[in-house]
Amino acid sequence: MRRNAQVSLRDTRPFHLNYKICPDTIVLHNKEVAMKMTNEICRETSMDDVKNLIKKKDDIEEQIKAYYDVLEDQGVGLDGPLVDAEGYPRADVNLYQIRTARHNISCLQNDHKAIMAEIEDALHRLHAREKAKHLHDRTEALEEAMEQQDTLPAAFARVDAVMQGSPASAAGLKVGDEVIEFGSVNTGNFQNLHNISSVVQHSEGKPLRVTVVRGDQKTHMSLTPQRWSGQGLMGCKIVPMPPR
């Protein structure tokens, strides 16, 4: 017999898992082991779980190979006869080792089939979890964007022009910005453009908080009305929003 076939032939108990993937159909004689296996299968599948299953598969394959080596050393294989031409047990081979190896190979092959099914199931669950997570993240982002859009107050004015080098340009105002806050003027108290003109005249040299909607997003900035090379204190043209 080869020296490298490292298996114990004294213990003939099969290394047999004897369970199916679905927790509802787990069939194990040991109740505590059954509960443990159910908990392991039901918990969220991770890549580490898949790697552990692959390691178990590799261990089973090594055991099967070791038992095949035993049969090869005996020169009988899985189906070679164990009786001589006269029907008596063969005396030139170790019958106990052969029968033990054949029995364990049969059990381990069942285990291998079960672990392969479990690996396939785990990969499917892992893929499904990643797909569900991606869909959840996209849905959350969409809901957040829709919620933000729904909660934005209605704009009362729009920036129609911004002069280069003006205080408005320095503050970051852009053509098309929809104004929802200009100093103390907001959607709730805006009546006409005179409200904005009044705030500007009384705030020369003082920073004003301006909030606009740009691309469905709120943008805050600080605008300081002041003298510059152009006309007015801001250097921009603001018009009322048309009725909706």
Coordinates of N, CA and C in Angstrom, one line a residue:
M1 N 0.9 -1.2 0.0 CA 0.0 0.0 0.0 C 0.9 1.2 0.0
R2 N 0.4 2.3 -0.7 CA 1.2 3.5 -0.7 C 1.2 4.2 0.6
R3 N 2.3 4.9 0.9 CA 2.4 5.6 2.2 C 1.6 6.9 2.2
N4 N 1.4 7.4 1.0 CA 0.8 8.8 1.0 C -0.8 8.8 1.1
A5 N -1.4 7.6 1.2 CA -2.8 7.5 1.3 C -3.1 7.6 2.8
Q6 N -3.3 8.9 3.3 CA -3.5 9.1 4.7 C -4.9 9.1 5.1
V7 N -5.5 8.0 5.2 CA -6.9 7.8 5.7 C -6.9 6.8 6.8
S8 N -7.8 6.9 7.7 CA -7.9 5.9 8.7 C -9.0 4.9 8.3
L9 N -8.6 3.6 8.3 CA -9.6 2.6 7.9 C -10.2 1.9 9.1
R10 N -9.9 2.3 10.3 CA -10.4 1.7 11.5 C -11.8 2.2 11.8
D11 N -12.0 3.5 11.4 CA -13.3 4.1 11.7 C -14.1 4.1 10.4
T12 N -15.1 3.2 10.3 CA -15.9 3.0 9.1 C -17.1 3.9 9.0
R13 N -17.3 4.8 10.1 CA -18.5 5.6 10.0 C -18.3 6.6 8.9
P14 N -19.3 6.7 8.0 CA -19.2 7.6 6.8 C -19.2 9.1 7.2
F15 N -18.5 9.9 6.5 CA -18.5 11.3 6.7 C -19.6 11.8 5.8
H16 N -20.9 11.7 6.3 CA -22.1 12.0 5.4 C -22.9 13.1 6.0
L17 N -23.2 14.1 5.3 CA -23.9 15.3 5.8 C -25.4 15.0 5.9
N18 N -26.0 14.3 4.9 CA -27.4 13.9 4.9 C -28.3 15.0 5.2
Y19 N -28.2 16.1 4.4 CA -29.2 17.2 4.5 C -29.4 17.8 3.2
K20 N -30.5 18.5 3.0 CA -30.8 19.2 1.8 C -30.6 20.7 2.1
I21 N -30.6 21.5 1.0 CA -30.3 22.9 1.2 C -31.5 23.6 1.9
C22 N -32.7 23.3 1.6 CA -33.8 24.0 2.2 C -33.9 23.7 3.7
P23 N -34.0 24.7 4.6 CA -34.0 24.4 6.0 C -35.2 23.6 6.4
D24 N -36.4 23.8 5.7 CA -37.6 23.1 6.1 C -37.5 21.6 5.9
T25 N -36.5 21.1 5.0 CA -36.4 19.7 4.8 C -35.1 19.1 5.3
I26 N -34.4 19.8 6.2 CA -33.2 19.2 6.8 C -33.5 18.0 7.5
V27 N -32.8 16.9 7.2 CA -33.0 15.6 7.8 C -31.7 15.2 8.5
L28 N -31.6 15.4 9.8 CA -30.5 15.0 10.6 C -31.0 14.3 11.9
H29 N -30.3 13.3 12.3 CA -30.7 12.6 13.5 C -30.4 13.3 14.7
N30 N -29.3 14.1 14.7 CA -29.0 14.9 15.9 C -29.7 16.2 15.8
K31 N -30.6 16.4 16.8 CA -31.4 17.6 16.8 C -30.6 18.9 16.9
E32 N -29.6 18.9 17.8 CA -28.8 20.1 18.0 C -28.0 20.5 16.7
V33 N -27.5 19.5 16.0 CA -26.8 19.7 14.8 C -27.8 20.3 13.8
A34 N -29.0 19.8 13.7 CA -30.0 20.2 12.8 C -30.3 21.7 13.0
M35 N -30.4 22.1 14.2 CA -30.7 23.5 14.5 C -29.5 24.4 14.1
K36 N -28.3 23.9 14.4 CA -27.1 24.7 14.0 C -27.0 24.8 12.5
M37 N -27.3 23.7 11.7 CA -27.2 23.8 10.3 C -28.3 24.8 9.7
T38 N -29.5 24.7 10.3 CA -30.5 25.6 9.9 C -30.2 27.1 10.0
N39 N -29.6 27.4 11.2 CA -29.1 28.8 11.5 C -28.1 29.2 10.5
E40 N -27.1 28.3 10.2 CA -26.1 28.6 9.2 C -26.6 28.9 7.8
I41 N -27.6 28.1 7.4 CA -28.1 28.2 6.1 C -29.0 29.4 5.9
C42 N -29.7 29.8 7.0 CA -30.7 30.9 7.0 C -30.0 32.2 7.1
R43 N -28.8 32.3 7.6 CA -28.2 33.6 7.8 C -27.7 34.1 6.5
E44 N -27.5 35.4 6.4 CA -27.2 36.1 5.2 C -25.9 35.5 4.6
T45 N -26.0 35.2 3.3 CA -24.8 34.6 2.7 C -23.8 35.6 2.3
S46 N -22.5 35.3 2.6 CA -21.4 36.2 2.2 C -20.4 35.5 1.4
M47 N -19.5 36.2 0.8 CA -18.4 35.5 0.0 C -17.6 34.6 0.9
D48 N -17.4 34.9 2.2 CA -16.7 34.0 3.1 C -17.4 32.7 3.2
D49 N -18.7 32.8 3.3 CA -19.5 31.5 3.4 C -19.3 30.6 2.1
V50 N -19.2 31.3 1.0 CA -19.0 30.5 -0.3 C -17.6 29.9 -0.2
K51 N -16.6 30.7 0.2 CA -15.2 30.2 0.3 C -15.1 29.0 1.3
N52 N -15.9 29.0 2.4 CA -15.9 27.9 3.3 C -16.5 26.7 2.7
L53 N -17.6 26.9 2.0 CA -18.2 25.7 1.3 C -17.2 25.1 0.3
I54 N -16.5 25.9 -0.4 CA -15.6 25.4 -1.4 C -14.4 24.7 -0.7
K55 N -14.0 25.1 0.4 CA -13.0 24.4 1.2 C -13.5 23.0 1.6
K56 N -14.8 23.0 2.1 CA -15.3 21.7 2.5 C -15.4 20.8 1.3
K57 N -15.7 21.3 0.1 CA -15.8 20.5 -1.1 C -14.4 19.9 -1.4
D58 N -13.4 20.8 -1.3 CA -12.0 20.4 -1.6 C -11.5 19.3 -0.6
D59 N -11.9 19.4 0.7 CA -11.6 18.4 1.7 C -12.2 17.1 1.3
I60 N -13.5 17.1 0.9 CA -14.2 15.9 0.5 C -13.5 15.2 -0.7
E61 N -13.1 16.0 -1.6 CA -12.4 15.5 -2.8 C -11.1 14.8 -2.5
E62 N -10.4 15.4 -1.5 CA -9.1 14.8 -1.0 C -9.3 13.5 -0.4
Q63 N -10.4 13.4 0.4 CA -10.7 12.1 1.1 C -11.1 11.1 0.0
I64 N -11.9 11.4 -0.9 CA -12.3 10.5 -2.0 C -11.0 10.0 -2.7
K65 N -10.1 10.9 -3.0 CA -8.9 10.5 -3.8 C -8.1 9.6 -2.9
A66 N -8.0 9.8 -1.6 CA -7.2 9.0 -0.7 C -7.8 7.5 -0.7
Y67 N -9.1 7.4 -0.7 CA -9.7 6.1 -0.7 C -9.5 5.4 -2.0
Y68 N -9.6 6.2 -3.1 CA -9.3 5.6 -4.4 C -7.9 5.1 -4.5
D69 N -6.9 5.8 -3.8 CA -5.6 5.3 -3.8 C -5.5 4.0 -3.1
V70 N -6.3 3.8 -2.0 CA -6.3 2.5 -1.3 C -6.7 1.4 -2.2
L71 N -7.8 1.6 -3.0 CA -8.3 0.6 -3.9 C -7.3 0.3 -5.0
E72 N -6.6 1.4 -5.5 CA -5.6 1.2 -6.5 C -4.4 0.3 -6.0
D73 N -4.0 0.6 -4.8 CA -3.0 -0.2 -4.2 C -3.3 -1.7 -4.1
Q74 N -4.6 -1.9 -3.8 CA -5.1 -3.3 -3.7 C -5.3 -3.9 -5.1
G75 N -5.4 -3.1 -6.1 CA -5.5 -3.6 -7.5 C -6.9 -4.0 -7.8
V76 N -8.0 -3.5 -7.1 CA -9.3 -3.9 -7.4 C -10.2 -2.8 -7.9
G77 N -10.0 -1.6 -7.6 CA -10.9 -0.5 -8.0 C -12.2 -0.6 -7.3
L78 N -13.2 0.1 -7.9 CA -14.5 0.1 -7.3 C -15.3 -1.2 -7.5
D79 N -15.0 -1.8 -8.7 CA -15.9 -3.0 -9.1 C -15.1 -4.3 -9.2
G80 N -13.8 -4.3 -8.8 CA -13.1 -5.6 -8.9 C -13.7 -6.7 -8.0
P81 N -13.6 -7.9 -8.5 CA -14.2 -9.0 -7.6 C -13.4 -9.2 -6.4
L82 N -14.1 -9.6 -5.3 CA -13.5 -9.9 -4.0 C -13.5 -11.4 -3.7
V83 N -13.9 -12.2 -4.7 CA -13.9 -13.7 -4.5 C -13.1 -14.3 -5.6
D84 N -12.5 -15.5 -5.4 CA -11.7 -16.1 -6.4 C -12.6 -16.9 -7.4
A85 N -12.0 -17.6 -8.3 CA -12.7 -18.4 -9.3 C -13.6 -19.4 -8.7
E86 N -13.3 -19.9 -7.5 CA -14.1 -20.9 -6.8 C -15.2 -20.3 -5.9
G87 N -15.2 -19.0 -5.8 CA -16.3 -18.3 -5.0 C -15.8 -18.1 -3.6
Y88 N -14.6 -18.3 -3.3 CA -14.1 -18.0 -1.9 C -13.5 -16.6 -1.8
P89 N -13.6 -16.0 -0.6 CA -13.0 -14.7 -0.5 C -11.5 -14.7 -0.8
R90 N -11.1 -13.7 -1.6 CA -9.7 -13.6 -2.0 C -8.8 -13.4 -0.8
A91 N -7.7 -14.2 -0.9 CA -6.7 -14.1 0.2 C -5.5 -13.2 -0.2
D92 N -5.5 -12.7 -1.4 CA -4.4 -11.9 -1.9 C -4.6 -10.4 -1.7
V93 N -5.8 -10.0 -1.1 CA -6.1 -8.6 -0.9 C -6.7 -8.4 0.5
N94 N -6.7 -7.2 1.0 CA -7.2 -6.8 2.3 C -8.7 -6.5 2.1
L95 N -9.5 -7.5 2.4 CA -11.0 -7.3 2.1 C -11.6 -6.2 3.0
Y96 N -11.1 -6.1 4.2 CA -11.6 -5.1 5.2 C -11.4 -3.7 4.6
Q97 N -10.1 -3.4 4.2 CA -9.7 -2.1 3.7 C -10.5 -1.8 2.4
I98 N -10.7 -2.8 1.6 CA -11.4 -2.5 0.3 C -12.8 -2.2 0.5
R99 N -13.5 -3.0 1.4 CA -14.9 -2.7 1.6 C -15.1 -1.4 2.3
T100 N -14.2 -1.1 3.3 CA -14.3 0.2 4.0 C -14.1 1.4 3.0
A101 N -13.1 1.3 2.1 CA -12.8 2.3 1.2 C -14.0 2.5 0.2
R102 N -14.6 1.4 -0.3 CA -15.7 1.5 -1.2 C -16.9 2.1 -0.5
H103 N -17.2 1.7 0.7 CA -18.3 2.3 1.4 C -18.1 3.8 1.6
N104 N -16.9 4.2 2.1 CA -16.7 5.6 2.4 C -16.7 6.4 1.1
I105 N -16.2 5.9 0.0 CA -16.3 6.6 -1.3 C -17.7 6.9 -1.7
S106 N -18.6 5.9 -1.5 CA -20.0 6.0 -1.9 C -20.6 7.1 -1.0
C107 N -20.3 7.1 0.3 CA -20.9 8.2 1.2 C -20.3 9.6 0.8
L108 N -19.0 9.6 0.6 CA -18.4 10.9 0.3 C -18.9 11.5 -1.0
Q109 N -19.2 10.6 -2.0 CA -19.7 11.1 -3.3 C -21.1 11.7 -3.1
N110 N -21.9 11.2 -2.2 CA -23.2 11.8 -1.9 C -23.0 13.2 -1.2
D111 N -22.0 13.2 -0.3 CA -21.6 14.5 0.4 C -21.2 15.5 -0.7
H112 N -20.4 15.0 -1.6 CA -19.9 15.9 -2.6 C -21.0 16.5 -3.5
K113 N -22.0 15.7 -3.8 CA -23.1 16.1 -4.6 C -23.9 17.2 -3.8
A114 N -24.1 16.9 -2.5 CA -24.8 17.8 -1.6 C -24.1 19.2 -1.5
I115 N -22.8 19.1 -1.3 CA -22.0 20.4 -1.1 C -22.0 21.2 -2.3
M116 N -21.9 20.5 -3.5 CA -22.0 21.3 -4.8 C -23.3 22.0 -5.0
A117 N -24.4 21.3 -4.6 CA -25.7 22.0 -4.6 C -25.8 23.1 -3.7
E118 N -25.1 23.0 -2.5 CA -25.2 24.1 -1.5 C -24.3 25.3 -2.0
I119 N -23.2 25.0 -2.7 CA -22.4 26.1 -3.3 C -23.2 26.8 -4.3
E120 N -23.8 26.1 -5.2 CA -24.6 26.7 -6.3 C -25.7 27.6 -5.7
D121 N -26.4 27.0 -4.6 CA -27.5 27.8 -4.0 C -26.9 29.1 -3.3
A122 N -25.7 28.9 -2.7 CA -25.1 30.1 -2.0 C -24.7 31.2 -3.0
L123 N -24.2 30.7 -4.2 CA -23.8 31.7 -5.2 C -25.1 32.4 -5.7
H124 N -26.2 31.7 -5.9 CA -27.4 32.3 -6.4 C -27.9 33.3 -5.3
R125 N -27.8 32.9 -4.0 CA -28.3 33.9 -3.0 C -27.4 35.1 -2.9
L126 N -26.1 34.9 -3.1 CA -25.2 36.0 -3.0 C -25.4 37.0 -4.2
H127 N -25.6 36.4 -5.4 CA -25.9 37.2 -6.5 C -27.2 38.0 -6.3
A128 N -28.2 37.3 -5.8 CA -29.6 37.9 -5.6 C -29.5 39.0 -4.6
R129 N -28.6 38.8 -3.5 CA -28.5 39.8 -2.5 C -27.8 41.1 -3.1
E130 N -26.8 40.9 -3.9 CA -26.1 42.0 -4.5 C -27.0 42.8 -5.5
K131 N -27.8 42.0 -6.2 CA -28.8 42.6 -7.1 C -29.8 43.4 -6.4
A132 N -30.3 42.8 -5.3 CA -31.3 43.5 -4.4 C -30.8 44.7 -3.8
K133 N -29.5 44.7 -3.4 CA -28.8 45.8 -2.7 C -28.7 46.9 -3.7
H134 N -28.3 46.6 -5.0 CA -28.1 47.6 -6.0 C -29.4 48.2 -6.3
L135 N -30.5 47.4 -6.4 CA -31.8 48.0 -6.7 C -32.3 48.8 -5.6
H136 N -32.0 48.4 -4.3 CA -32.4 49.2 -3.1 C -31.7 50.5 -3.1
D137 N -30.4 50.5 -3.4 CA -29.7 51.8 -3.4 C -30.2 52.7 -4.5
R138 N -30.5 52.2 -5.7 CA -31.0 53.0 -6.7 C -32.4 53.6 -6.4
T139 N -33.2 52.8 -5.7 CA -34.6 53.2 -5.3 C -34.5 54.3 -4.3
E140 N -33.5 54.1 -3.3 CA -33.3 55.1 -2.3 C -32.9 56.4 -2.8
A141 N -31.9 56.3 -3.7 CA -31.4 57.6 -4.3 C -32.5 58.3 -5.1
L142 N -33.4 57.5 -5.8 CA -34.5 58.1 -6.6 C -35.5 58.7 -5.7
E143 N -35.8 58.0 -4.6 CA -36.8 58.5 -3.6 C -36.3 59.8 -2.9
E144 N -35.0 59.8 -2.6 CA -34.4 61.0 -2.0 C -34.4 62.2 -2.9
A145 N -34.1 61.9 -4.2 CA -34.2 63.0 -5.2 C -35.6 63.5 -5.3
M146 N -36.5 62.6 -5.4 CA -37.9 63.0 -5.6 C -38.4 63.8 -4.3
E147 N -38.0 63.3 -3.2 CA -38.4 63.9 -1.9 C -37.9 65.3 -1.8
Q148 N -36.6 65.5 -2.2 CA -36.0 66.8 -2.2 C -36.7 67.7 -3.2
Q149 N -37.0 67.2 -4.3 CA -37.7 68.0 -5.4 C -39.1 68.4 -4.9
D150 N -39.7 67.5 -4.2 CA -41.1 67.8 -3.7 C -41.1 68.8 -2.6
T151 N -40.0 68.9 -1.8 CA -39.9 69.7 -0.6 C -39.3 71.1 -1.0
L152 N -38.8 71.3 -2.2 CA -38.3 72.6 -2.6 C -39.4 73.6 -2.7
P153 N -39.2 74.8 -2.0 CA -40.3 75.8 -2.2 C -40.3 76.4 -3.6
A154 N -41.4 76.9 -3.9 CA -41.6 77.5 -5.3 C -40.7 78.7 -5.4
A155 N -40.1 78.8 -6.5 CA -39.2 80.0 -6.8 C -40.1 81.2 -7.1
F156 N -39.7 82.4 -6.7 CA -40.5 83.6 -6.9 C -39.8 84.5 -8.0
A157 N -38.6 84.2 -8.3 CA -37.9 85.0 -9.3 C -36.8 84.2 -10.0
R158 N -36.4 84.7 -11.2 CA -35.3 84.0 -11.9 C -34.3 85.0 -12.4
V159 N -33.0 84.5 -12.3 CA -31.9 85.3 -12.8 C -31.9 85.3 -14.3
D160 N -32.0 86.5 -14.9 CA -32.2 86.6 -16.3 C -30.8 87.0 -17.0
A161 N -30.0 87.7 -16.2 CA -28.7 88.1 -16.8 C -27.7 88.3 -15.6
V162 N -26.4 88.0 -15.8 CA -25.4 88.3 -14.8 C -24.2 89.0 -15.5
M163 N -23.8 90.2 -15.1 CA -22.7 90.9 -15.7 C -21.3 90.4 -15.2
Q164 N -20.4 90.3 -16.1 CA -19.1 89.8 -15.7 C -18.4 90.8 -14.8
G165 N -17.8 90.3 -13.8 CA -17.1 91.1 -12.8 C -18.0 91.8 -11.8
S166 N -19.2 91.5 -11.8 CA -20.2 92.1 -10.9 C -20.2 91.4 -9.5
P167 N -20.8 92.0 -8.5 CA -21.0 91.3 -7.2 C -21.8 90.0 -7.4
A168 N -22.8 90.0 -8.3 CA -23.6 88.8 -8.5 C -22.8 87.7 -9.1
S169 N -21.9 88.1 -10.0 CA -21.0 87.1 -10.6 C -20.0 86.5 -9.6
A170 N -19.5 87.4 -8.7 CA -18.6 87.0 -7.7 C -19.2 86.0 -6.7
A171 N -20.5 86.3 -6.5 CA -21.3 85.5 -5.5 C -21.6 84.1 -6.1
G172 N -21.6 83.9 -7.4 CA -21.8 82.7 -8.0 C -23.2 82.5 -8.7
L173 N -23.9 83.6 -8.8 CA -25.2 83.6 -9.4 C -25.0 83.3 -10.9
K174 N -25.9 82.5 -11.5 CA -25.9 82.1 -12.9 C -27.2 82.4 -13.6
V175 N -27.2 82.6 -14.8 CA -28.4 82.8 -15.6 C -29.2 81.5 -15.5
G176 N -30.5 81.7 -15.2 CA -31.4 80.5 -15.1 C -31.6 80.1 -13.7
D177 N -30.8 80.6 -12.7 CA -31.1 80.3 -11.3 C -32.5 80.7 -10.9
E178 N -33.2 79.9 -10.2 CA -34.5 80.3 -9.7 C -34.4 80.6 -8.2
V179 N -34.8 81.8 -7.9 CA -34.5 82.4 -6.5 C -35.7 81.9 -5.6
I180 N -35.3 81.3 -4.5 CA -36.3 81.0 -3.4 C -36.1 81.7 -2.1
E181 N -34.9 82.4 -2.0 CA -34.6 83.2 -0.9 C -33.6 84.3 -1.3
F182 N -33.9 85.5 -0.9 CA -33.0 86.6 -1.2 C -33.0 87.5 0.1
G183 N -32.0 87.3 1.0 CA -32.0 88.1 2.2 C -33.3 87.7 3.0
S184 N -34.1 88.7 3.4 CA -35.3 88.5 4.1 C -36.5 88.2 3.3
V185 N -36.3 88.2 1.9 CA -37.4 87.9 1.0 C -37.4 86.4 0.7
N186 N -38.6 85.8 0.8 CA -38.7 84.4 0.5 C -40.1 84.2 -0.2
T187 N -40.3 82.9 -0.5 CA -41.5 82.6 -1.3 C -42.8 83.0 -0.5
G188 N -42.8 82.9 0.8 CA -43.9 83.3 1.6 C -44.3 84.7 1.6
N189 N -43.3 85.6 1.5 CA -43.6 87.1 1.7 C -43.3 87.9 0.4
F190 N -42.9 87.2 -0.6 CA -42.6 88.0 -1.9 C -43.8 88.5 -2.5
Q191 N -43.8 89.8 -2.9 CA -45.0 90.4 -3.6 C -44.6 90.9 -5.0
N192 N -43.5 91.6 -5.1 CA -43.0 92.0 -6.4 C -41.5 92.3 -6.3
L193 N -40.9 92.7 -7.4 CA -39.4 93.0 -7.4 C -39.0 94.1 -6.5
H194 N -39.9 95.0 -6.1 CA -39.6 96.1 -5.2 C -39.1 95.5 -3.9
N195 N -39.6 94.3 -3.5 CA -39.1 93.7 -2.2 C -37.6 93.5 -2.3
I196 N -37.1 92.9 -3.4 CA -35.7 92.7 -3.6 C -34.9 94.0 -3.7
S197 N -35.4 94.9 -4.4 CA -34.7 96.2 -4.6 C -34.5 96.9 -3.2
S198 N -35.6 96.8 -2.4 CA -35.5 97.4 -1.0 C -34.4 96.7 -0.2
V199 N -34.4 95.4 -0.2 CA -33.4 94.7 0.6 C -32.0 95.1 0.1
V200 N -31.8 95.2 -1.2 CA -30.5 95.5 -1.8 C -30.0 96.9 -1.3
Q201 N -31.0 97.9 -1.4 CA -30.6 99.3 -1.1 C -30.3 99.4 0.4
H202 N -30.9 98.6 1.2 CA -30.6 98.7 2.7 C -29.5 97.8 3.1
S203 N -28.9 97.0 2.2 CA -27.8 96.1 2.6 C -26.5 96.4 1.9
E204 N -26.3 97.6 1.4 CA -25.0 97.9 0.7 C -23.8 97.6 1.6
G205 N -22.9 96.8 1.1 CA -21.7 96.4 1.9 C -22.0 95.3 2.9
K206 N -23.2 94.8 2.9 CA -23.5 93.7 3.9 C -23.8 92.4 3.1
P207 N -23.3 91.3 3.6 CA -23.6 90.1 2.9 C -25.1 89.6 3.0
L208 N -25.7 89.2 1.9 CA -27.0 88.7 1.9 C -27.0 87.2 1.6
R209 N -27.8 86.5 2.3 CA -28.0 85.0 2.0 C -28.9 84.9 0.9
V210 N -28.4 84.2 -0.2 CA -29.3 84.0 -1.4 C -29.3 82.5 -1.6
T211 N -30.5 82.0 -1.8 CA -30.7 80.5 -2.1 C -31.4 80.4 -3.4
V212 N -30.9 79.6 -4.3 CA -31.5 79.4 -5.6 C -31.7 77.9 -5.9
V213 N -32.5 77.6 -6.8 CA -32.7 76.2 -7.3 C -32.0 76.1 -8.6
R214 N -31.0 75.2 -8.7 CA -30.2 75.0 -9.9 C -30.1 73.5 -10.2
G215 N -30.8 73.1 -11.3 CA -30.7 71.7 -11.6 C -31.4 70.8 -10.6
D216 N -32.5 71.3 -10.1 CA -33.3 70.5 -9.0 C -32.5 70.4 -7.7
Q217 N -31.5 71.2 -7.5 CA -30.7 71.2 -6.3 C -30.7 72.6 -5.7
K218 N -30.8 72.6 -4.4 CA -30.6 73.9 -3.7 C -29.1 74.3 -3.7
T219 N -28.9 75.6 -4.0 CA -27.6 76.2 -3.9 C -27.6 77.5 -3.1
H220 N -26.8 77.5 -2.1 CA -26.7 78.7 -1.2 C -25.5 79.5 -1.5
M221 N -25.6 80.8 -1.4 CA -24.4 81.7 -1.6 C -24.6 83.0 -0.9
S222 N -23.5 83.7 -0.8 CA -23.5 85.0 -0.1 C -23.2 86.1 -1.1
L223 N -24.2 87.0 -1.2 CA -24.0 88.1 -2.1 C -24.0 89.4 -1.4
T224 N -22.9 90.2 -1.6 CA -22.8 91.5 -1.0 C -23.0 92.7 -2.0
P225 N -24.1 93.3 -1.9 CA -24.4 94.5 -2.8 C -23.4 95.6 -2.5
Q226 N -22.7 96.1 -3.6 CA -21.7 97.1 -3.5 C -21.5 97.8 -4.8
R227 N -20.8 99.0 -4.7 CA -20.5 99.7 -5.9 C -19.4 98.9 -6.7
W228 N -19.6 98.9 -8.0 CA -18.6 98.3 -8.9 C -18.5 99.1 -10.2
S229 N -17.8 98.6 -11.2 CA -17.6 99.4 -12.4 C -18.8 99.5 -13.3
G230 N -19.8 98.6 -13.0 CA -21.0 98.7 -13.8 C -22.2 99.4 -13.1
Q231 N -23.4 99.2 -13.6 CA -24.5 99.8 -13.0 C -25.1 99.0 -11.8
G232 N -25.7 99.7 -10.9 CA -26.4 99.1 -9.8 C -25.4 98.6 -8.8
L233 N -26.0 97.9 -7.8 CA -25.2 97.3 -6.7 C -25.0 95.8 -6.8
M234 N -25.6 95.2 -7.8 CA -25.5 93.7 -7.9 C -24.9 93.3 -9.3
G235 N -25.3 94.0 -10.3 CA -24.8 93.6 -11.7 C -25.5 92.4 -12.2
C236 N -26.8 92.3 -11.9 CA -27.6 91.2 -12.5 C -29.0 91.6 -12.7
K237 N -29.7 90.9 -13.6 CA -31.1 91.2 -13.8 C -32.0 90.1 -13.3
I238 N -32.9 90.4 -12.4 CA -33.8 89.4 -11.9 C -35.2 89.7 -12.3
V239 N -35.9 88.7 -12.8 CA -37.3 88.9 -13.2 C -38.2 88.0 -12.4
P240 N -39.5 88.3 -12.3 CA -40.4 87.5 -11.6 C -40.7 86.2 -12.3
M241 N -41.0 85.1 -11.6 CA -41.3 83.8 -12.2 C -42.7 83.9 -12.9
P242 N -42.8 83.4 -14.1 CA -44.2 83.4 -14.7 C -45.2 82.6 -13.9
P243 N -46.4 82.9 -14.0 CA -47.4 82.1 -13.3 C -47.4 80.7 -13.8
R244 N -47.6 79.7 -12.8 CA -47.6 78.3 -13.2 C -49.0 77.7 -13.2

